Amino acid sequence: ALLRHFSLAQLKIFYYSRSLEPALNQLRTEGPIGFVPTMGALHEGHLALVQAAKDAGCLPIVSIFVNPRQFNNPEDLRLYPRTAAEDLALLAAAGCRAVFLPEPAEVYPSGANIPETHLGELENRFEGSFRPGHFRGVSEVLYRLFSLVKPDFAFFGEKDFQQCAVVETLVKAHFNNISLQRVPTLREESGLAMSSRNRRLSASGREKAAAIFQALQQAANGRQQGLAPNDAIVEASRWLELAGIETEYFALADPLHLEKLNAWPQGNAVLLFAGYLEGVRLIDNLRC
Ligand code: PAF
C-alpha cells in the first residue's frame, strides 16, 4: 500500500495538451517517450504494453480516451466500461509516468486539421466490413494523439491485429519518427484473450468464451493435418457452436494487408475471428 501511495504521487495526470506538452518536454530530457494509447477499462494486457515500454527503455505515457469516432454502434459506446479511478491506480503501480485524460473537445477542437490516411482495402476487410467507419475513427484519434504526445515509440496489442496494420499505415504516412511496437496478446489461463469487453460477460460466459482460442488453435492445427483452410475452419467452428458463440467472421488472411486466403501460404498467415457471446462482441486472432 505504501508503494502504491508513493507511485500515485509520482503519476502525473493531464486533462489539457497545453499542460501535457511542457511536462512531456521535461520528461524527454530523461529518455524516450513510450506511448500507450488506450480507452481505459485497463487490464493486464494494457499493463503488458506499459511493461513493454519500460523494457524498451522508454518513459511510459498512457492516454485514456473513449474515442466516439471509432464506435459505429452508439449502444456499444454507451456500454463501453469506464473505470478511471481503478485505471489510474493500476497505471501508478505499473510505473507509468504520465496519463493524458482529455475530453473530446481537447482531442477534436473545432477546426482541427486531420489529414486523411489512405487505408485502401484494409479499411473494408474483416473488422472494417462489420464496423463501417471504425478504422477511419481510429486513424483520426491516433493522428491527433500522436501529434499531441509526439512519442518516440508507440505500443499496441496484437489482439487488435487489423488495428496494428492500420497504425502501421498511419505511421508510414505521417509519423516517420515514431517506432511502432506490436506486443503479443495476453490471455487468461483459459486462453481467452484479455479485453475490456470481457467485463461485460457473465462468469459462465467467460468460461464459454475460451472456445474462441480453442477454435483458433484447432484451425491452425488443420494445416499439419493436411486440411484446406476452409475445411479446418468449419471443423474448428464446432467449438464455437457448442459454446453458443455467434460468428461474424472466422478466416485465414495474410498478416500484412489482411487479404483473405483460401490456401495455406508458404510464409506467415493469421487466423482472424470476430463474434458475439451474450451480446458482447469479441475478437481474437492467431498467427499460423
Ligand atoms: O485499441 C484501442 O483501445 C483503441 O482503438 C485506441 C488505439 C486507443 C484508439 O482509440
mmCIF file of C-alpha atoms and ligand atoms in Angstrom:
data_model
loop_
_atom_site.group_PDB
_atom_site.id
_atom_site.type_symbol
_atom_site.label_atom_id
_atom_site.label_comp_id
_atom_site.label_asym_id
_atom_site.label_seq_id
_atom_site.Cartn_x
_atom_site.Cartn_y
_atom_site.Cartn_z
ATOM 1 C CA ALA A 1 0.000 0.000 0.000
ATOM 2 C CA LEU A 2 2.856 2.342 0.828
ATOM 3 C CA LEU A 3 4.471 1.665 -2.523
ATOM 4 C CA ARG A 4 1.203 2.296 -4.317
ATOM 5 C CA HIS A 5 0.787 5.566 -2.413
ATOM 6 C CA PHE A 6 4.311 6.566 -3.383
ATOM 7 C CA SER A 7 3.719 5.705 -7.046
ATOM 8 C CA LEU A 8 0.413 7.552 -7.165
ATOM 9 C CA ALA A 9 2.284 10.647 -6.076
ATOM 10 C CA GLN A 10 4.681 10.049 -8.996
ATOM 11 C CA LEU A 11 1.935 9.736 -11.585
ATOM 12 C CA LYS A 12 1.023 12.997 -13.280
ATOM 13 C CA ILE A 13 -2.432 13.390 -14.777
ATOM 14 C CA PHE A 14 -3.148 15.842 -17.598
ATOM 15 C CA TYR A 15 -6.510 16.886 -18.986
ATOM 16 C CA TYR A 16 -5.179 19.526 -21.391
ATOM 17 C CA SER A 17 -2.491 19.310 -24.037
ATOM 18 C CA ARG A 18 -1.186 22.780 -23.112
ATOM 19 C CA SER A 19 -0.111 21.416 -19.704
ATOM 20 C CA LEU A 20 0.858 17.995 -21.089
ATOM 21 C CA GLU A 21 3.318 19.450 -23.598
ATOM 22 C CA PRO A 22 5.781 21.149 -21.196
ATOM 23 C CA ALA A 23 5.646 18.119 -18.882
ATOM 24 C CA LEU A 24 6.493 15.831 -21.812
ATOM 25 C CA ASN A 25 9.337 18.093 -22.842
ATOM 26 C CA GLN A 26 10.720 17.809 -19.328
ATOM 27 C CA LEU A 27 10.363 14.008 -19.425
ATOM 28 C CA ARG A 28 12.085 13.851 -22.817
ATOM 29 C CA THR A 29 15.290 15.002 -21.126
ATOM 30 C CA GLU A 30 15.195 11.726 -19.134
ATOM 31 C CA GLY A 31 14.659 9.344 -22.046
ATOM 32 C CA PRO A 32 12.483 8.353 -25.000
ATOM 33 C CA ILE A 33 8.696 8.629 -24.654
ATOM 34 C CA GLY A 34 6.866 5.295 -24.982
ATOM 35 C CA PHE A 35 3.205 5.983 -25.700
ATOM 36 C CA VAL A 36 0.378 3.554 -24.898
ATOM 37 C CA PRO A 37 -2.961 4.891 -26.198
ATOM 38 C CA THR A 38 -5.959 3.252 -24.515
ATOM 39 C CA MET A 39 -9.686 3.655 -23.996
ATOM 40 C CA GLY A 40 -9.362 2.812 -20.292
ATOM 41 C CA ALA A 41 -11.018 -0.148 -18.532
ATOM 42 C CA LEU A 42 -7.462 -1.325 -18.192
ATOM 43 C CA HIS A 43 -6.480 -4.950 -17.704
ATOM 44 C CA GLU A 44 -3.241 -6.913 -17.638
ATOM 45 C CA GLY A 45 -2.997 -6.706 -21.427
ATOM 46 C CA HIS A 46 -2.657 -2.918 -21.205
ATOM 47 C CA LEU A 47 -0.193 -3.219 -18.335
ATOM 48 C CA ALA A 48 1.881 -5.526 -20.550
ATOM 49 C CA LEU A 49 2.097 -2.617 -23.030
ATOM 50 C CA VAL A 50 3.333 -0.327 -20.239
ATOM 51 C CA GLN A 51 5.865 -3.004 -19.272
ATOM 52 C CA ALA A 52 6.956 -3.348 -22.921
ATOM 53 C CA ALA A 53 7.575 0.417 -22.974
ATOM 54 C CA LYS A 54 9.706 0.124 -19.834
ATOM 55 C CA ASP A 55 11.584 -2.881 -21.240
ATOM 56 C CA ALA A 56 12.378 -0.809 -24.340
ATOM 57 C CA GLY A 57 13.964 1.819 -22.071
ATOM 58 C CA CYS A 58 11.086 4.296 -22.555
ATOM 59 C CA LEU A 59 9.198 6.517 -20.122
ATOM 60 C CA PRO A 60 5.648 5.127 -20.359
ATOM 61 C CA ILE A 61 2.919 7.681 -21.116
ATOM 62 C CA VAL A 62 -0.678 6.440 -21.326
ATOM 63 C CA SER A 63 -3.738 8.147 -22.759
ATOM 64 C CA ILE A 64 -7.263 7.207 -21.669
ATOM 65 C CA PHE A 65 -9.868 8.416 -24.135
ATOM 66 C CA VAL A 66 -13.028 6.611 -25.228
ATOM 67 C CA ASN A 67 -12.978 7.808 -28.819
ATOM 68 C CA PRO A 68 -16.561 8.428 -30.001
ATOM 69 C CA ARG A 69 -15.466 8.497 -33.665
ATOM 70 C CA GLN A 70 -14.489 4.824 -33.735
ATOM 71 C CA PHE A 71 -17.832 3.473 -32.482
ATOM 72 C CA ASN A 72 -20.242 2.698 -35.285
ATOM 73 C CA ASN A 73 -22.779 1.479 -32.710
ATOM 74 C CA PRO A 74 -23.993 4.124 -30.173
ATOM 75 C CA GLU A 75 -25.051 1.394 -27.733
ATOM 76 C CA ASP A 76 -21.529 -0.067 -27.781
ATOM 77 C CA LEU A 77 -20.149 3.410 -26.992
ATOM 78 C CA ARG A 78 -22.643 3.894 -24.165
ATOM 79 C CA LEU A 79 -21.859 0.490 -22.637
ATOM 80 C CA TYR A 80 -18.084 0.764 -23.020
ATOM 81 C CA PRO A 81 -16.736 0.249 -19.467
ATOM 82 C CA ARG A 82 -15.383 3.403 -17.784
ATOM 83 C CA THR A 83 -13.219 2.792 -14.715
ATOM 84 C CA ALA A 84 -10.925 5.840 -14.451
ATOM 85 C CA ALA A 85 -10.126 5.621 -10.715
ATOM 86 C CA GLU A 86 -9.069 1.964 -10.950
ATOM 87 C CA ASP A 87 -7.188 2.669 -14.167
ATOM 88 C CA LEU A 88 -5.104 5.401 -12.524
ATOM 89 C CA ALA A 89 -4.237 3.181 -9.549
ATOM 90 C CA LEU A 90 -3.135 0.386 -11.916
ATOM 91 C CA LEU A 91 -1.042 2.770 -14.001
ATOM 92 C CA ALA A 92 0.635 4.274 -10.945
ATOM 93 C CA ALA A 93 1.532 0.807 -9.667
ATOM 94 C CA ALA A 94 2.821 -0.159 -13.143
ATOM 95 C CA GLY A 95 5.278 2.748 -13.181
ATOM 96 C CA CYS A 96 3.546 4.863 -15.804
ATOM 97 C CA ARG A 97 4.949 8.417 -15.722
ATOM 98 C CA ALA A 98 2.050 10.494 -17.062
ATOM 99 C CA VAL A 99 -1.569 9.978 -18.076
ATOM 100 C CA PHE A 100 -3.415 12.061 -20.656
ATOM 101 C CA LEU A 101 -7.161 12.064 -19.900
ATOM 102 C CA PRO A 102 -8.645 14.501 -22.410
ATOM 103 C CA GLU A 103 -12.257 15.461 -23.079
ATOM 104 C CA PRO A 104 -13.489 15.127 -26.700
ATOM 105 C CA ALA A 105 -13.155 18.901 -27.289
ATOM 106 C CA GLU A 106 -9.454 18.673 -26.429
ATOM 107 C CA VAL A 107 -8.836 15.872 -28.921
ATOM 108 C CA TYR A 108 -11.115 17.298 -31.605
ATOM 109 C CA PRO A 109 -11.074 21.081 -31.264
ATOM 110 C CA SER A 110 -13.181 22.751 -33.914
ATOM 111 C CA GLY A 111 -11.103 23.397 -36.988
ATOM 112 C CA ALA A 112 -8.520 20.720 -36.135
ATOM 113 C CA ASN A 113 -6.914 19.618 -39.343
ATOM 114 C CA ILE A 114 -6.789 15.835 -39.591
ATOM 115 C CA PRO A 115 -5.379 14.731 -42.944
ATOM 116 C CA GLU A 116 -6.933 11.651 -44.436
ATOM 117 C CA THR A 117 -4.906 8.452 -44.231
ATOM 118 C CA HIS A 118 -5.397 6.238 -47.245
ATOM 119 C CA LEU A 119 -6.093 2.826 -45.757
ATOM 120 C CA GLY A 120 -7.147 1.153 -49.007
ATOM 121 C CA GLU A 121 -8.795 -2.241 -48.692
ATOM 122 C CA LEU A 122 -7.595 -2.544 -45.096
ATOM 123 C CA GLU A 123 -10.447 -0.243 -44.207
ATOM 124 C CA ASN A 124 -13.127 -2.530 -45.673
ATOM 125 C CA ARG A 125 -11.951 -6.001 -44.776
ATOM 126 C CA PHE A 126 -12.993 -8.018 -41.682
ATOM 127 C CA GLU A 127 -13.425 -5.502 -38.820
ATOM 128 C CA GLY A 128 -13.890 -2.778 -41.412
ATOM 129 C CA SER A 129 -16.800 -4.540 -43.101
ATOM 130 C CA PHE A 130 -18.642 -5.167 -39.825
ATOM 131 C CA ARG A 131 -17.774 -1.816 -38.240
ATOM 132 C CA PRO A 132 -18.072 0.781 -41.033
ATOM 133 C CA GLY A 133 -16.026 3.896 -40.259
ATOM 134 C CA HIS A 134 -14.243 2.221 -37.345
ATOM 135 C CA PHE A 135 -10.708 2.403 -38.733
ATOM 136 C CA ARG A 136 -11.247 5.930 -40.027
ATOM 137 C CA GLY A 137 -12.122 6.865 -36.410
ATOM 138 C CA VAL A 138 -9.068 5.005 -35.079
ATOM 139 C CA SER A 139 -6.766 6.763 -37.590
ATOM 140 C CA GLU A 140 -8.252 10.157 -36.726
ATOM 141 C CA VAL A 141 -7.831 9.794 -32.979
ATOM 142 C CA LEU A 142 -4.319 8.392 -33.315
ATOM 143 C CA TYR A 143 -3.356 11.179 -35.710
ATOM 144 C CA ARG A 144 -4.419 13.680 -33.028
ATOM 145 C CA LEU A 145 -2.898 11.792 -30.076
ATOM 146 C CA PHE A 146 0.416 11.196 -31.877
ATOM 147 C CA SER A 147 0.518 14.890 -32.840
ATOM 148 C CA LEU A 148 -0.070 15.972 -29.230
ATOM 149 C CA VAL A 149 2.186 13.447 -27.474
ATOM 150 C CA LYS A 150 4.925 13.223 -30.157
ATOM 151 C CA PRO A 151 6.161 9.875 -28.857
ATOM 152 C CA ASP A 152 9.385 8.133 -29.867
ATOM 153 C CA PHE A 153 7.774 4.696 -29.570
ATOM 154 C CA ALA A 154 4.101 3.627 -29.600
ATOM 155 C CA PHE A 155 2.876 0.282 -28.230
ATOM 156 C CA PHE A 156 -0.133 -1.674 -29.498
ATOM 157 C CA GLY A 157 -1.511 -5.090 -28.593
ATOM 158 C CA GLU A 158 -1.768 -7.720 -31.310
ATOM 159 C CA LYS A 159 -5.233 -8.707 -30.080
ATOM 160 C CA ASP A 160 -6.399 -5.888 -32.360
ATOM 161 C CA PHE A 161 -4.468 -7.361 -35.268
ATOM 162 C CA GLN A 162 -6.079 -5.321 -38.029
ATOM 163 C CA GLN A 163 -5.704 -2.160 -35.956
ATOM 164 C CA CYS A 164 -1.935 -2.842 -35.828
ATOM 165 C CA ALA A 165 -1.892 -2.937 -39.641
ATOM 166 C CA VAL A 166 -3.894 0.312 -39.758
ATOM 167 C CA VAL A 167 -1.476 2.006 -37.334
ATOM 168 C CA GLU A 168 1.453 0.837 -39.469
ATOM 169 C CA THR A 169 -0.158 2.568 -42.459
ATOM 170 C CA LEU A 170 -0.818 5.746 -40.429
ATOM 171 C CA VAL A 171 2.740 5.868 -39.086
ATOM 172 C CA LYS A 172 4.235 5.322 -42.572
ATOM 173 C CA ALA A 173 2.072 8.127 -43.977
ATOM 174 C CA HIS A 174 2.508 10.797 -41.274
ATOM 175 C CA PHE A 175 4.854 9.847 -38.436
ATOM 176 C CA ASN A 176 8.157 8.527 -39.759
ATOM 177 C CA ASN A 177 9.839 9.293 -36.446
ATOM 178 C CA ILE A 178 7.582 7.028 -34.363
ATOM 179 C CA SER A 179 8.700 3.444 -33.901
ATOM 180 C CA LEU A 180 5.656 1.182 -33.757
ATOM 181 C CA GLN A 181 5.911 -1.817 -31.410
ATOM 182 C CA ARG A 182 3.458 -4.723 -31.563
ATOM 183 C CA VAL A 183 3.013 -6.656 -28.329
ATOM 184 C CA PRO A 184 1.665 -10.264 -28.259
ATOM 185 C CA THR A 185 -1.847 -10.861 -26.908
ATOM 186 C CA LEU A 186 -2.133 -11.579 -23.206
ATOM 187 C CA ARG A 187 -4.515 -14.413 -22.339
ATOM 188 C CA GLU A 188 -6.387 -15.644 -19.302
ATOM 189 C CA GLU A 189 -5.435 -19.145 -18.105
ATOM 190 C CA SER A 190 -8.358 -20.480 -20.159
ATOM 191 C CA GLY A 191 -6.846 -18.979 -23.315
ATOM 192 C CA LEU A 192 -9.440 -16.179 -23.542
ATOM 193 C CA ALA A 193 -7.749 -13.061 -24.924
ATOM 194 C CA MET A 194 -7.773 -10.250 -22.378
ATOM 195 C CA SER A 195 -10.161 -7.489 -23.349
ATOM 196 C CA SER A 196 -12.032 -4.676 -21.626
ATOM 197 C CA ARG A 197 -15.217 -6.147 -23.079
ATOM 198 C CA ASN A 198 -14.749 -9.396 -21.091
ATOM 199 C CA ARG A 199 -16.103 -7.466 -18.085
ATOM 200 C CA ARG A 200 -19.486 -7.488 -19.747
ATOM 201 C CA LEU A 201 -19.590 -11.319 -19.806
ATOM 202 C CA SER A 202 -21.163 -13.404 -17.029
ATOM 203 C CA ALA A 203 -18.906 -15.866 -15.160
ATOM 204 C CA SER A 204 -20.180 -18.715 -17.334
ATOM 205 C CA GLY A 205 -19.830 -16.542 -20.450
ATOM 206 C CA ARG A 206 -16.169 -16.013 -19.625
ATOM 207 C CA GLU A 207 -15.722 -19.785 -19.450
ATOM 208 C CA LYS A 208 -17.552 -20.347 -22.717
ATOM 209 C CA ALA A 209 -15.544 -17.620 -24.463
ATOM 210 C CA ALA A 210 -12.416 -19.769 -24.054
ATOM 211 C CA ALA A 211 -13.829 -21.727 -27.037
ATOM 212 C CA ILE A 212 -12.616 -18.901 -29.305
ATOM 213 C CA PHE A 213 -8.948 -19.621 -28.666
ATOM 214 C CA GLN A 214 -9.585 -23.377 -28.813
ATOM 215 C CA ALA A 215 -11.210 -22.934 -32.227
ATOM 216 C CA LEU A 216 -8.314 -20.793 -33.461
ATOM 217 C CA GLN A 217 -5.811 -23.398 -32.295
ATOM 218 C CA GLN A 218 -7.742 -26.242 -33.860
ATOM 219 C CA ALA A 219 -7.986 -24.418 -37.180
ATOM 220 C CA ALA A 220 -4.222 -23.772 -37.086
ATOM 221 C CA ASN A 221 -3.631 -27.490 -36.430
ATOM 222 C CA GLY A 222 -5.610 -28.248 -39.586
ATOM 223 C CA ARG A 223 -2.559 -27.157 -41.522
ATOM 224 C CA GLN A 224 -0.480 -30.027 -40.065
ATOM 225 C CA GLN A 225 -3.376 -32.415 -40.675
ATOM 226 C CA GLY A 226 -3.416 -31.520 -44.365
ATOM 227 C CA LEU A 227 -6.870 -29.895 -44.297
ATOM 228 C CA ALA A 228 -7.679 -26.952 -46.583
ATOM 229 C CA PRO A 229 -8.060 -23.748 -44.520
ATOM 230 C CA ASN A 230 -11.796 -23.507 -45.078
ATOM 231 C CA ASP A 231 -12.346 -27.141 -44.015
ATOM 232 C CA ALA A 232 -10.143 -26.612 -40.956
ATOM 233 C CA ILE A 233 -12.186 -23.551 -40.041
ATOM 234 C CA VAL A 234 -15.512 -25.368 -40.484
ATOM 235 C CA GLU A 235 -14.261 -28.201 -38.225
ATOM 236 C CA ALA A 236 -12.961 -25.780 -35.621
ATOM 237 C CA SER A 237 -16.215 -23.823 -35.642
ATOM 238 C CA ARG A 238 -17.817 -26.688 -33.706
ATOM 239 C CA TRP A 239 -16.143 -25.358 -30.578
ATOM 240 C CA LEU A 240 -17.894 -22.056 -31.150
ATOM 241 C CA GLU A 241 -21.291 -23.611 -31.838
ATOM 242 C CA LEU A 242 -21.081 -25.734 -28.670
ATOM 243 C CA ALA A 243 -20.329 -22.615 -26.615
ATOM 244 C CA GLY A 244 -23.207 -20.695 -28.220
ATOM 245 C CA ILE A 245 -20.897 -18.177 -29.870
ATOM 246 C CA GLU A 246 -22.264 -16.483 -32.971
ATOM 247 C CA THR A 247 -19.539 -15.995 -35.582
ATOM 248 C CA GLU A 248 -19.210 -12.840 -37.678
ATOM 249 C CA TYR A 249 -16.046 -13.923 -39.442
ATOM 250 C CA PHE A 250 -13.516 -16.715 -38.982
ATOM 251 C CA ALA A 251 -10.960 -16.705 -41.759
ATOM 252 C CA LEU A 252 -7.343 -17.078 -42.815
ATOM 253 C CA ALA A 253 -5.628 -13.918 -44.022
ATOM 254 C CA ASP A 254 -2.222 -12.549 -44.925
ATOM 255 C CA PRO A 255 -0.808 -10.665 -41.943
ATOM 256 C CA LEU A 256 0.215 -7.511 -43.819
ATOM 257 C CA HIS A 257 -2.836 -6.498 -45.829
ATOM 258 C CA LEU A 258 -5.372 -8.882 -44.298
ATOM 259 C CA GLU A 259 -6.338 -10.255 -47.642
ATOM 260 C CA LYS A 260 -8.421 -13.410 -47.208
ATOM 261 C CA LEU A 261 -6.524 -16.605 -48.140
ATOM 262 C CA ASN A 262 -8.092 -19.819 -49.391
ATOM 263 C CA ALA A 263 -4.842 -21.803 -49.256
ATOM 264 C CA TRP A 264 -2.110 -22.021 -46.637
ATOM 265 C CA PRO A 265 0.689 -19.709 -47.789
ATOM 266 C CA GLN A 266 4.420 -20.550 -47.777
ATOM 267 C CA GLY A 267 5.064 -17.877 -45.189
ATOM 268 C CA ASN A 268 3.118 -16.379 -42.314
ATOM 269 C CA ALA A 269 -0.632 -16.147 -42.090
ATOM 270 C CA VAL A 270 -3.113 -15.189 -39.413
ATOM 271 C CA LEU A 271 -6.453 -16.660 -38.414
ATOM 272 C CA LEU A 272 -8.938 -13.909 -37.590
ATOM 273 C CA PHE A 273 -12.112 -14.268 -35.568
ATOM 274 C CA ALA A 274 -14.982 -11.984 -34.507
ATOM 275 C CA GLY A 275 -18.267 -12.993 -32.952
ATOM 276 C CA TYR A 276 -20.862 -12.423 -30.270
ATOM 277 C CA LEU A 277 -21.444 -14.064 -26.919
ATOM 278 C CA GLU A 278 -24.099 -12.773 -24.501
ATOM 279 C CA GLY A 279 -24.474 -9.740 -26.782
ATOM 280 C CA VAL A 280 -20.788 -8.848 -26.348
ATOM 281 C CA ARG A 281 -18.622 -8.550 -29.447
ATOM 282 C CA LEU A 282 -15.331 -10.431 -29.053
ATOM 283 C CA ILE A 283 -12.356 -10.624 -31.421
ATOM 284 C CA ASP A 284 -9.206 -12.714 -31.413
ATOM 285 C CA ASN A 285 -6.543 -13.980 -33.792
ATOM 286 C CA LEU A 286 -3.708 -16.470 -34.040
ATOM 287 C CA ARG A 287 -0.643 -16.323 -36.241
ATOM 288 C CA CYS A 288 -0.012 -19.590 -38.026
HETATM 289 O O1 PAF B 1 -7.216 -0.158 -29.082
HETATM 290 C C1 PAF B 1 -7.783 0.802 -28.535
HETATM 291 O O2 PAF B 1 -8.023 0.804 -27.320
HETATM 292 C C2 PAF B 1 -8.213 1.999 -29.371
HETATM 293 O O3 PAF B 1 -8.610 1.595 -30.627
HETATM 294 C C3 PAF B 1 -7.120 3.080 -29.461
HETATM 295 C C4 PAF B 1 -5.875 2.559 -30.135
HETATM 296 C C5 PAF B 1 -6.774 3.567 -28.059
HETATM 297 C C6 PAF B 1 -7.629 4.263 -30.273
HETATM 298 O O4 PAF B 1 -8.747 4.845 -29.680
#
